[in-house]
Coordinates of N, CA and C and ligand atoms in Angstrom, one line a residue:
M1 N 123.8 94.8 94.1 CA 124.3 94.4 92.8 C 123.3 94.4 91.8
N2 N 122.0 94.1 92.3 CA 121.0 94.3 91.2 C 120.2 95.4 91.5
K3 N 120.7 96.4 92.0 CA 120.0 97.7 92.4 C 119.3 98.3 91.2
A4 N 119.8 98.2 89.9 CA 119.5 98.6 88.8 C 118.1 98.2 88.4
L5 N 117.8 97.0 89.0 CA 116.5 96.4 88.4 C 115.4 97.0 89.3
R6 N 115.7 97.8 90.2 CA 114.5 98.3 91.2 C 114.4 99.9 91.1
K7 N 113.2 100.2 91.3 CA 112.9 101.7 91.4 C 113.1 102.2 92.8
A8 N 113.9 103.0 93.1 CA 113.9 103.6 94.3 C 112.6 104.3 94.9
V9 N 112.1 104.1 96.0 CA 110.8 104.7 96.5 C 111.2 105.3 97.8
I10 N 110.7 106.7 97.9 CA 110.9 107.5 99.0 C 109.4 107.8 99.3
A11 N 109.1 107.3 100.5 CA 107.7 107.5 101.1 C 107.7 108.1 102.3
G12 N 106.9 109.3 102.4 CA 106.7 110.0 103.7 C 105.5 109.4 104.5
N13 N 105.8 109.1 105.8 CA 104.8 108.8 106.8 C 104.3 109.9 107.6
W14 N 103.2 110.5 107.3 CA 103.0 111.6 108.1 C 102.4 111.5 109.5
K15 N 102.1 110.1 109.7 CA 101.5 109.7 111.1 C 100.4 110.6 111.3
M16 N 100.1 110.9 112.7 CA 98.9 111.7 113.0 C 99.2 113.3 113.1
N17 N 99.5 113.7 111.8 CA 99.9 115.1 111.8 C 99.2 115.6 110.4
K18 N 98.9 116.8 110.6 CA 98.3 117.7 109.5 C 96.8 117.6 109.3
T19 N 96.1 118.7 109.5 CA 94.8 118.9 109.0 C 94.7 118.9 107.5
P20 N 93.4 118.8 106.9 CA 93.4 118.8 105.5 C 94.0 120.2 104.9
A21 N 93.8 121.4 105.5 CA 94.2 122.6 105.0 C 95.8 122.5 105.1
E22 N 96.4 122.0 106.2 CA 97.8 122.0 106.4 C 98.4 121.0 105.4
A23 N 97.6 119.8 105.1 CA 98.0 118.9 104.1 C 98.3 119.5 102.8
K24 N 97.4 120.3 102.3 CA 97.5 120.9 100.9 C 98.7 121.8 101.1
E25 N 98.8 122.7 102.1 CA 100.0 123.6 102.2 C 101.3 122.7 102.2
L26 N 101.5 121.6 102.8 CA 102.6 121.0 102.8 C 102.9 120.2 101.5
L27 N 102.0 119.6 101.0 CA 102.1 119.0 99.5 C 102.5 120.2 98.4
D28 N 101.8 121.3 98.6 CA 102.3 122.4 97.6 C 103.7 122.9 97.8
A29 N 104.1 122.7 98.9 CA 105.6 123.2 99.2 C 106.5 122.0 98.5
I30 N 106.0 120.7 99.0 CA 106.9 119.5 98.4 C 106.9 119.4 96.9
K31 N 105.8 119.6 96.3 CA 105.7 119.2 94.8 C 106.9 119.9 94.0
P32 N 107.0 121.1 94.0 CA 108.0 121.7 93.1 C 109.4 121.3 93.4
L33 N 109.7 121.0 94.8 CA 111.0 120.6 95.2 C 111.4 119.1 94.6
V34 N 110.4 118.3 94.3 CA 110.7 117.0 93.9 C 110.2 116.6 92.6
K35 N 109.8 117.7 91.8 CA 109.2 117.4 90.4 C 110.2 116.7 89.5
D36 N 111.4 117.0 89.6 CA 112.5 116.2 88.8 C 113.0 114.8 89.5
A37 N 112.5 114.4 90.3 CA 112.9 113.1 91.0 C 113.1 112.0 90.0
D38 N 114.1 111.3 90.2 CA 114.3 110.0 89.4 C 114.1 108.8 90.4
C39 N 113.0 108.9 91.1 CA 112.7 107.8 92.1 C 111.1 108.1 92.2
D40 N 110.3 107.1 92.8 CA 109.1 107.3 93.1 C 108.9 108.1 94.5
V41 N 107.8 109.1 94.5 CA 107.7 109.8 95.6 C 106.3 109.6 96.0
V42 N 106.1 109.3 97.5 CA 104.7 108.8 98.0 C 104.6 109.7 99.3
A43 N 103.5 110.2 99.5 CA 102.9 110.9 100.7 C 101.9 110.0 101.3
C44 N 102.2 109.5 102.5 CA 101.2 108.6 103.2 C 100.6 109.5 104.3
V45 N 99.4 109.7 104.2 CA 98.7 110.9 105.0 C 97.6 110.2 105.8
P46 N 97.1 110.9 106.9 CA 96.1 110.6 107.7 C 94.8 110.5 106.7
F47 N 93.8 109.5 107.2 CA 92.6 109.2 106.3 C 91.9 110.5 106.0
V48 N 91.7 111.5 106.9 CA 90.9 112.7 106.7 C 91.7 113.6 105.5
D49 N 92.9 113.4 105.3 CA 93.7 114.3 104.4 C 93.8 113.7 102.9
L50 N 93.2 112.3 102.9 CA 93.4 111.7 101.5 C 92.8 112.4 100.4
S51 N 91.4 112.9 100.5 CA 90.8 113.6 99.4 C 91.6 114.7 99.1
V52 N 92.1 115.6 99.9 CA 92.7 116.9 99.6 C 94.1 116.5 99.0
A53 N 94.8 115.5 99.5 CA 96.1 115.1 99.0 C 96.1 114.7 97.7
L54 N 94.9 113.8 97.2 CA 94.8 113.4 96.0 C 94.6 114.6 95.0
E55 N 93.7 115.5 95.5 CA 93.4 116.7 94.7 C 94.8 117.5 94.5
A56 N 95.5 117.7 95.5 CA 96.7 118.6 95.4 C 97.7 118.0 94.6
T57 N 97.9 116.7 94.5 CA 98.9 116.1 93.9 C 98.6 115.5 92.5
A58 N 97.3 115.8 92.0 CA 96.8 115.4 90.6 C 97.8 116.1 89.7
G59 N 98.2 115.2 88.7 CA 99.1 115.8 87.7 C 100.6 115.8 88.1
S60 N 100.9 115.7 89.4 CA 102.3 115.8 89.6 C 102.9 114.4 89.8
N61 N 104.2 114.3 90.3 CA 104.8 113.0 90.5 C 104.7 112.4 91.8
V62 N 104.0 113.1 92.5 CA 104.0 112.7 94.0 C 102.6 111.9 94.1
K63 N 102.7 110.7 94.7 CA 101.7 109.7 94.8 C 101.1 109.7 96.2
V64 N 100.1 109.2 96.4 CA 99.3 109.3 97.8 C 99.1 108.0 98.3
G65 N 99.3 107.9 99.7 CA 99.1 106.6 100.4 C 98.3 106.8 101.7
A66 N 97.7 105.8 102.1 CA 97.1 105.7 103.5 C 98.0 105.1 104.5
E67 N 97.8 105.2 105.9 CA 98.7 104.6 106.7 C 98.2 103.2 107.2
N68 N 97.2 102.7 106.9 CA 96.5 101.5 107.3 C 95.3 101.1 106.5
C69 N 94.9 99.8 106.7 CA 93.5 99.6 106.3 C 93.1 98.2 106.9
H70 N 91.7 98.0 107.0 CA 91.3 96.9 107.7 C 91.1 95.7 106.7
W71 N 91.1 94.5 107.2 CA 91.1 93.2 106.4 C 89.7 93.0 105.8
E72 N 88.7 93.4 106.4 CA 87.3 93.3 105.8 C 86.9 94.3 104.9
P73 N 86.1 93.9 104.0 CA 85.5 95.1 103.0 C 84.7 96.1 103.7
S74 N 83.9 95.6 104.7 CA 83.0 96.4 105.3 C 82.5 95.7 106.7
G75 N 81.8 96.6 107.5 CA 81.1 95.8 108.6 C 81.2 96.7 109.8
A76 N 81.1 96.0 111.1 CA 81.1 96.5 112.3 C 82.5 96.7 113.0
Y77 N 83.3 97.6 112.3 CA 84.6 97.7 112.8 C 84.7 99.1 113.0
T78 N 84.1 99.8 114.1 CA 84.1 101.3 114.3 C 85.5 101.8 114.3
G79 N 85.7 102.8 113.4 CA 86.9 103.5 113.6 C 88.0 102.9 112.5
E80 N 87.6 102.0 111.7 CA 88.4 101.5 110.7 C 88.0 101.7 109.4
I81 N 89.1 101.7 108.3 CA 88.9 102.0 107.0 C 89.2 100.7 106.2
S82 N 88.4 100.4 105.2 CA 88.7 99.2 104.5 C 89.5 99.5 103.3
A83 N 90.0 98.4 102.7 CA 90.9 98.4 101.5 C 89.9 98.9 100.2
P84 N 88.6 98.4 100.0 CA 87.9 99.0 99.1 C 87.6 100.3 99.0
M85 N 87.3 100.9 100.3 CA 87.3 102.3 100.5 C 88.4 103.0 99.9
L86 N 89.5 102.7 100.0 CA 90.7 103.4 99.6 C 90.8 103.0 98.1
A87 N 90.6 102.0 97.8 CA 90.6 101.7 96.1 C 89.6 102.6 95.5
A88 N 88.4 102.9 96.1 CA 87.3 103.5 95.5 C 87.7 105.0 95.4
M89 N 88.6 105.5 96.2 CA 89.3 106.8 96.2 C 90.3 106.9 95.3
Q90 N 90.9 105.9 94.7 CA 91.9 105.6 93.9 C 93.2 106.0 94.6
V91 N 93.2 105.6 95.9 CA 94.5 105.9 96.6 C 95.5 104.7 96.2
P92 N 96.5 104.9 95.8 CA 97.4 103.8 95.2 C 98.3 103.1 96.3
Y93 N 98.6 103.6 97.4 CA 99.6 103.0 98.4 C 99.0 103.0 99.7
V94 N 99.3 102.0 100.5 CA 98.9 101.8 101.9 C 100.1 101.3 102.9
I95 N 100.5 102.0 103.9 CA 101.4 101.3 104.8 C 100.6 100.2 105.6
I96 N 101.3 99.1 105.9 CA 100.8 98.2 106.6 C 101.9 97.7 107.7
G97 N 101.4 97.5 108.9 CA 102.4 96.8 109.9 C 103.3 97.9 110.5
H98 N 103.1 99.0 110.5 CA 103.9 99.9 111.1 C 104.0 99.6 112.6
S99 N 105.3 99.9 113.0 CA 105.6 99.5 114.5 C 104.7 100.1 115.5
E100 N 104.4 101.5 115.1 CA 103.4 102.1 116.1 C 102.0 101.6 116.0
R101 N 101.5 100.9 114.9 CA 100.3 100.0 114.9 C 100.5 98.8 115.7
R102 N 101.6 98.1 115.5 CA 102.1 96.9 116.3 C 102.1 97.3 117.8
T103 N 102.8 98.2 118.2 CA 103.1 98.6 119.6 C 101.8 99.2 120.3
Y104 N 101.2 100.1 119.7 CA 100.1 100.9 120.5 C 98.7 100.3 120.1
F105 N 98.6 99.7 119.1 CA 97.2 99.1 118.7 C 97.1 97.5 118.7
G106 N 98.0 96.9 119.1 CA 98.0 95.5 119.4 C 98.0 94.7 118.0
E107 N 98.6 95.4 117.0 CA 98.6 94.6 115.7 C 99.5 93.4 115.7
T108 N 99.3 92.2 115.2 CA 100.1 91.2 115.2 C 100.5 90.7 113.8
D109 N 101.5 89.7 113.6 CA 101.8 89.4 112.2 C 100.6 88.9 111.5
V110 N 99.7 88.2 112.4 CA 98.4 87.6 111.8 C 97.5 88.6 111.2
T111 N 97.4 89.7 111.9 CA 96.4 90.8 111.5 C 97.1 91.6 110.3
V112 N 98.4 91.8 110.4 CA 99.1 92.4 109.3 C 98.9 91.6 108.1
N113 N 99.1 90.3 108.2 CA 99.0 89.5 107.1 C 97.5 89.7 106.4
K114 N 96.7 89.8 107.3 CA 95.2 90.0 106.6 C 95.0 91.2 105.9
R115 N 95.6 92.2 106.6 CA 95.7 93.7 106.0 C 96.4 93.5 104.6
V116 N 97.5 93.0 104.7 CA 98.3 93.0 103.4 C 97.4 92.4 102.3
K117 N 96.8 91.2 102.7 CA 96.2 90.5 101.6 C 95.1 91.3 101.1
A118 N 94.2 92.0 102.0 CA 93.1 92.7 101.7 C 93.5 93.9 100.8
A119 N 94.5 94.6 101.1 CA 95.2 95.7 100.3 C 95.4 95.2 98.9
L120 N 96.2 94.1 98.8 CA 96.7 93.6 97.5 C 95.5 93.2 96.7
A121 N 94.5 92.5 97.3 CA 93.2 92.0 96.6 C 92.5 93.2 95.9
N122 N 92.7 94.4 96.7 CA 92.0 95.6 96.1 C 92.8 96.5 95.3
G123 N 94.0 96.0 94.9 CA 94.8 96.6 93.9 C 95.7 97.7 94.4
L124 N 95.9 97.8 95.7 CA 96.8 98.7 96.3 C 98.2 98.2 96.2
T125 N 99.0 99.0 96.3 CA 100.5 98.9 96.5 C 100.7 98.9 98.1
V126 N 101.4 97.9 98.7 CA 101.6 97.9 100.2 C 103.0 98.1 100.5
I127 N 103.1 99.1 101.5 CA 104.5 99.2 102.0 C 104.5 98.5 103.4
L128 N 104.9 97.4 103.5 CA 104.9 96.5 104.6 C 106.1 96.9 105.5
C129 N 105.7 97.1 106.8 CA 106.9 97.4 107.6 C 107.2 96.3 108.6
V130 N 108.5 96.0 108.8 CA 109.0 95.0 109.7 C 110.2 95.7 110.5
G131 N 110.5 95.1 111.4 CA 111.7 95.6 112.3 C 111.8 95.1 113.7
E132 N 112.9 95.0 114.3 CA 113.1 94.6 115.6 C 113.0 95.6 116.7
Y133 N 112.7 95.1 117.9 CA 112.8 96.1 119.1 C 114.3 96.1 119.6
L134 N 114.6 97.0 120.2 CA 116.0 97.2 120.8 C 116.4 95.9 121.5
E135 N 115.6 95.3 122.4 CA 116.0 94.1 123.2 C 116.3 93.0 122.2
Q136 N 115.5 92.9 121.2 CA 115.7 91.8 120.2 C 117.1 91.9 119.6
R137 N 117.4 93.2 119.2 CA 118.8 93.4 118.5 C 119.8 93.1 119.7
E138 N 119.7 93.5 120.9 CA 120.7 93.1 121.9 C 120.8 91.7 122.2
Q139 N 119.6 91.0 122.0 CA 119.6 89.5 122.2 C 120.3 88.8 121.0
G140 N 120.6 89.5 119.8 CA 121.2 88.9 118.7 C 120.2 88.1 117.9
V141 N 118.8 88.5 117.9 CA 117.8 87.8 117.2 C 117.2 88.7 116.2
T142 N 117.7 89.8 115.8 CA 117.2 90.7 114.7 C 116.8 89.8 113.4
G143 N 117.8 89.1 112.9 CA 117.6 88.1 111.7 C 116.4 87.3 111.8
E144 N 116.2 86.6 113.0 CA 115.2 85.8 113.1 C 113.9 86.5 113.2
V145 N 113.9 87.6 113.8 CA 112.6 88.3 114.1 C 112.2 88.8 112.7
V146 N 113.0 89.5 111.9 CA 112.6 90.1 110.7 C 112.4 89.0 109.7
A147 N 112.8 87.8 109.7 CA 112.6 86.7 108.8 C 111.2 86.2 109.1
L148 N 111.0 86.1 110.3 CA 109.6 85.6 110.7 C 108.5 86.4 110.4
Q149 N 108.7 87.9 110.8 CA 107.7 88.7 110.3 C 107.4 88.7 108.7
T150 N 108.6 88.8 108.1 CA 108.4 88.8 106.5 C 107.7 87.5 106.1
K151 N 107.9 86.4 106.7 CA 107.3 85.0 106.4 C 105.7 85.1 106.8
I152 N 105.4 85.5 107.9 CA 104.0 85.4 108.3 C 103.3 86.6 107.6
D153 N 103.8 87.7 107.5 CA 103.2 88.9 106.9 C 102.7 88.7 105.5
L154 N 103.6 87.9 104.7 CA 103.3 87.5 103.3 C 102.6 86.3 103.1
Q155 N 102.1 85.6 104.1 CA 101.5 84.4 104.0 C 100.6 84.3 102.8
G156 N 100.3 83.7 102.0 CA 99.3 83.7 101.0 C 99.4 84.7 100.0
V157 N 100.4 85.4 99.9 CA 100.7 86.5 98.9 C 101.4 85.8 97.8
S158 N 100.9 85.9 96.5 CA 101.5 85.3 95.4 C 102.6 86.1 94.8
A159 N 103.4 85.4 93.9 CA 104.4 86.2 93.3 C 104.1 87.3 92.4
E160 N 102.8 87.2 92.0 CA 102.3 88.2 91.1 C 101.9 89.4 92.1
E161 N 101.5 89.1 93.3 CA 101.0 90.2 94.1 C 102.3 90.9 94.8
L162 N 103.2 90.2 94.9 CA 104.5 90.5 95.5 C 105.1 91.8 94.7
K163 N 104.7 91.8 93.5 CA 105.2 92.9 92.6 C 104.7 94.2 93.1
R164 N 103.4 94.2 93.9 CA 103.0 95.5 94.5 C 103.2 95.5 96.1
V165 N 104.2 94.9 96.4 CA 104.7 95.1 97.8 C 106.1 95.7 97.9
I166 N 106.1 96.6 98.7 CA 107.4 97.2 99.2 C 107.7 96.8 100.5
I167 N 108.8 96.4 101.0 CA 109.0 96.2 102.3 C 109.9 97.1 103.0
A168 N 109.6 97.7 104.1 CA 110.1 98.9 104.8 C 110.8 98.2 105.9
Y169 N 112.2 98.1 106.0 CA 112.9 97.6 107.3 C 113.0 98.9 108.2
E170 N 112.2 98.8 109.3 CA 112.3 99.9 110.3 C 112.7 99.4 111.7
P171 N 113.9 99.4 112.2 CA 114.2 99.1 113.4 C 113.5 99.8 114.4
V172 N 112.7 99.2 115.3 CA 111.8 100.2 116.1 C 112.6 101.1 116.9
W173 N 113.8 100.6 117.4 CA 114.6 101.6 118.2 C 115.1 102.9 117.4
A174 N 114.9 102.8 116.2 CA 115.4 104.0 115.4 C 114.4 104.9 114.9
I175 N 113.2 104.6 115.2 CA 111.9 105.3 114.7 C 111.6 106.4 115.7
G176 N 111.7 107.6 115.1 CA 111.5 109.0 115.8 C 112.3 109.3 117.0
T177 N 113.5 108.4 117.0 CA 114.3 108.6 118.3 C 115.6 109.4 117.8
G178 N 115.8 109.6 116.5 CA 117.1 110.3 116.1 C 118.3 109.4 116.1
K179 N 117.9 108.0 116.6 CA 119.2 107.1 116.5 C 118.9 106.2 115.1
T180 N 119.8 106.5 114.1 CA 119.7 105.9 112.8 C 120.5 104.5 112.9
A181 N 120.1 103.6 112.2 CA 120.9 102.4 112.2 C 122.0 102.7 111.4
T182 N 123.2 102.2 111.6 CA 124.3 102.5 110.6 C 124.0 101.9 109.3
A183 N 124.7 102.5 108.2 CA 124.4 102.0 106.9 C 124.8 100.5 106.7
A184 N 125.8 100.0 107.4 CA 126.0 98.5 107.3 C 125.0 97.8 108.0
Q185 N 124.4 98.4 109.2 CA 123.3 97.6 109.9 C 122.1 97.7 108.9
A186 N 121.7 98.7 108.4 CA 120.6 98.7 107.5 C 120.8 97.8 106.4
N187 N 122.0 97.8 105.8 CA 122.0 97.1 104.5 C 122.0 95.4 104.9
E188 N 122.6 95.2 106.2 CA 122.5 93.7 106.5 C 121.1 93.3 106.6
V189 N 120.2 94.0 107.1 CA 119.0 93.4 107.4 C 118.1 93.4 106.1
C190 N 118.3 94.5 105.3 CA 117.6 94.6 104.0 C 118.0 93.3 103.2
A191 N 119.3 93.1 103.3 CA 119.9 91.9 102.5 C 119.2 90.6 103.1
L192 N 119.1 90.6 104.2 CA 118.4 89.3 104.9 C 117.0 89.2 104.5
I193 N 116.3 90.3 104.5 CA 115.0 90.2 104.0 C 114.9 89.9 102.3
R194 N 115.8 90.3 101.6 CA 115.8 89.9 100.3 C 116.2 88.5 100.1
A195 N 117.1 87.8 100.9 CA 117.3 86.5 101.1 C 116.1 85.6 101.3
T196 N 115.3 86.3 102.4 CA 114.1 85.4 102.8 C 113.1 85.4 101.6
I197 N 113.0 86.4 101.0 CA 112.2 86.6 99.8 C 112.6 85.5 98.5
A198 N 113.8 85.5 98.5 CA 114.4 84.6 97.6 C 114.0 83.0 97.9
D199 N 114.1 82.9 99.2 CA 113.6 81.5 99.8 C 112.2 81.1 99.4
L200 N 111.3 82.2 99.7 CA 110.0 82.1 99.8 C 109.5 82.0 98.4
Y201 N 110.0 82.9 97.5 CA 109.5 83.1 96.0 C 110.6 82.6 95.1
S202 N 111.5 83.6 94.6 CA 112.6 83.2 93.8 C 113.7 84.3 93.9
K203 N 114.7 84.0 93.2 CA 115.7 85.1 93.2 C 115.4 86.1 92.3
A204 N 114.7 85.9 91.3 CA 114.2 87.1 90.4 C 113.2 87.9 91.1
D205 N 112.3 87.4 91.9 CA 111.4 88.1 92.7 C 112.1 89.0 93.8
A206 N 113.1 88.2 94.3 CA 113.8 89.1 95.5 C 114.6 90.3 94.8
D207 N 115.2 90.0 93.6 CA 115.9 90.9 93.0 C 115.1 92.1 92.6
A208 N 113.9 91.9 92.2 CA 112.9 93.0 91.8 C 112.2 93.7 93.0
L209 N 112.4 93.3 94.3 CA 111.6 93.8 95.4 C 112.4 95.0 95.8
T210 N 111.5 96.1 96.1 CA 112.1 97.4 96.5 C 112.0 97.2 98.1
I211 N 113.1 97.4 98.9 CA 113.2 97.3 100.1 C 113.7 98.6 100.7
Q212 N 113.1 99.3 101.6 CA 113.2 100.6 102.1 C 113.9 100.5 103.6
Y213 N 114.7 101.4 103.8 CA 115.1 101.6 105.2 C 114.2 102.7 105.9
G214 N 113.7 102.6 107.1 CA 113.1 103.7 107.8 C 113.6 103.7 109.2
G215 N 113.8 104.8 109.7 CA 114.1 105.1 111.1 C 115.2 106.3 111.2
S216 N 114.4 107.4 111.5 CA 115.5 108.7 111.6 C 116.2 109.0 110.4
M217 N 115.8 108.7 109.1 CA 116.4 109.0 107.8 C 116.3 110.4 107.8
N218 N 117.3 111.1 107.4 CA 117.2 112.7 107.3 C 117.9 113.0 106.1
A219 N 117.9 114.4 106.0 CA 118.8 115.0 104.8 C 120.3 114.7 104.8
K220 N 120.8 114.5 106.1 CA 122.3 114.3 106.3 C 122.7 113.0 106.2
N221 N 121.8 112.0 106.6 CA 122.2 110.5 106.5 C 121.6 109.7 105.4
A222 N 121.0 110.4 104.6 CA 120.1 109.6 103.5 C 121.0 109.2 102.4
E223 N 122.1 110.0 102.0 CA 122.9 109.5 101.0 C 123.7 108.2 101.4
E224 N 124.1 108.1 102.5 CA 125.0 106.9 102.9 C 124.1 105.8 103.0
L225 N 123.0 106.0 103.5 CA 122.0 104.9 103.6 C 121.5 104.3 102.3
L226 N 121.2 105.4 101.5 CA 120.5 105.0 100.1 C 121.7 104.4 99.1
D227 N 122.9 104.6 99.4 CA 124.1 104.2 98.6 C 124.2 102.6 98.9
Q228 N 123.6 102.1 100.0 CA 123.9 100.7 100.2 C 123.2 99.7 99.1
P229 N 123.8 98.7 98.8 CA 123.3 97.9 97.7 C 122.0 97.3 97.9
D230 N 121.5 97.1 99.0 CA 120.2 96.6 99.3 C 119.3 97.5 99.8
V231 N 119.4 98.8 100.0 CA 118.6 99.8 100.4 C 118.0 100.5 99.3
D232 N 116.8 100.3 99.0 CA 116.3 100.9 97.7 C 115.3 102.2 97.9
G233 N 115.4 102.6 99.2 CA 114.6 103.8 99.3 C 114.4 103.9 100.8
G234 N 113.4 104.9 101.2 CA 113.3 105.2 102.5 C 111.8 105.4 102.8
L235 N 111.3 105.1 104.1 CA 110.2 105.3 104.7 C 110.4 106.5 105.7
I236 N 110.0 107.6 105.5 CA 110.4 108.9 106.3 C 109.3 109.4 107.2
G237 N 109.5 109.4 108.4 CA 108.7 110.0 109.3 C 108.8 111.5 109.6
G238 N 109.5 111.8 110.5 CA 109.7 113.3 110.9 C 110.1 114.2 109.8
A239 N 111.1 113.7 108.9 CA 111.6 114.5 108.0 C 110.7 114.7 106.8
S240 N 109.6 113.8 106.6 CA 108.7 114.0 105.6 C 107.7 115.2 105.9
L241 N 107.7 115.8 106.9 CA 107.0 116.9 107.3 C 107.8 118.3 107.0
K242 N 109.0 118.2 106.6 CA 109.8 119.2 106.2 C 110.1 119.3 104.9
P243 N 109.5 120.1 104.0 CA 109.8 120.0 102.5 C 111.1 120.0 102.0
E244 N 112.0 120.8 102.6 CA 113.4 120.9 102.1 C 114.1 119.5 102.5
D245 N 113.9 119.1 103.7 CA 114.5 117.8 104.2 C 113.9 116.5 103.3
F246 N 112.7 116.6 103.2 CA 112.1 115.5 102.5 C 112.7 115.6 101.0
A247 N 112.9 116.7 100.4 CA 113.3 116.8 99.1 C 114.7 116.5 98.9
A248 N 115.5 116.7 100.0 CA 116.9 116.3 99.9 C 117.0 114.8 99.9
I249 N 116.2 114.2 100.6 CA 116.3 112.8 100.7 C 115.8 112.1 99.2
V250 N 114.8 112.8 98.8 CA 114.4 112.4 97.3 C 115.5 112.6 96.4
K251 N 116.3 113.6 96.5 CA 117.4 114.0 95.8 C 118.5 112.9 95.8
A252 N 118.8 112.5 97.1 CA 119.8 111.5 97.4 C 119.4 110.0 96.7
A253 N 118.1 109.9 96.7 CA 117.5 108.6 96.1 C 117.7 108.7 94.5
S254 N 117.7 109.9 94.0 CA 117.5 110.1 92.5 C 119.0 110.0 91.9
R255 N 120.0 109.9 92.8 CA 121.3 110.0 92.0 C 121.7 108.8 91.3
Ligands
LIG301 C1 108.4 106.0 110.4 O1 107.4 106.6 111.1 O2 108.1 105.3 109.5 C2 109.7 106.5 110.6 C3 110.7 106.0 110.0 O3 109.9 107.7 111.4 P1 111.2 108.7 111.6 O4 111.7 108.9 110.2 O5 110.6 109.8 112.3 O6 112.1 107.9 112.5

């Protein structure tokens, strides 16, 4: 009902795919296909592709994001990248708390919260991922799980900082599996996240928050998902690596 207050955001999550040369090629293919988009378009790419992605997208409407960042500004954290490092490169977006980070790399809501705060303190816009596992959905605790993640992940984030937060609702069972949540399921949980934000902040803050759905969104199902009143965009994995499919999703979000 307040969808008009929010800008739709379609973000690609490239995961661990594409060398720098391949990244340039993919972005060069995507750019002309999305140039008339009436939504924000973001490509979140592996760290090694950031430079080339920033160069390839300069002057276009495609923005670049990273896929994670550490909470400390620097130090003995082998293999990590800090928020000030991303800020120094003028990377505008970063995904935090993706379920693959939580599942394979032991990230918890406490570490996700630290990363969110570091990213925001350094001027980045955060795409914060939350979502339930299949067993949790089957146990009927999706709402509790997602509300708890939202509350812990945003602890200490001010209403002002919240303006640079996008929440991506990504049911873990739908990521990379080809099993999409129904439009009704996606909308129900996005609405619940919005209600949680209204409790934590205010109704106005909740109405202004962009909430994406992510999980096997593709060229065929995007329109129905994006038509839902509380679904303001998508976080796209597999389909973001296919220029025509990604562009079709951007088109669906631009209507
Ligand atoms: C993701 O990685 O955030 C995602 C939604 O992946 P996919 O679209 O492949 O399910």
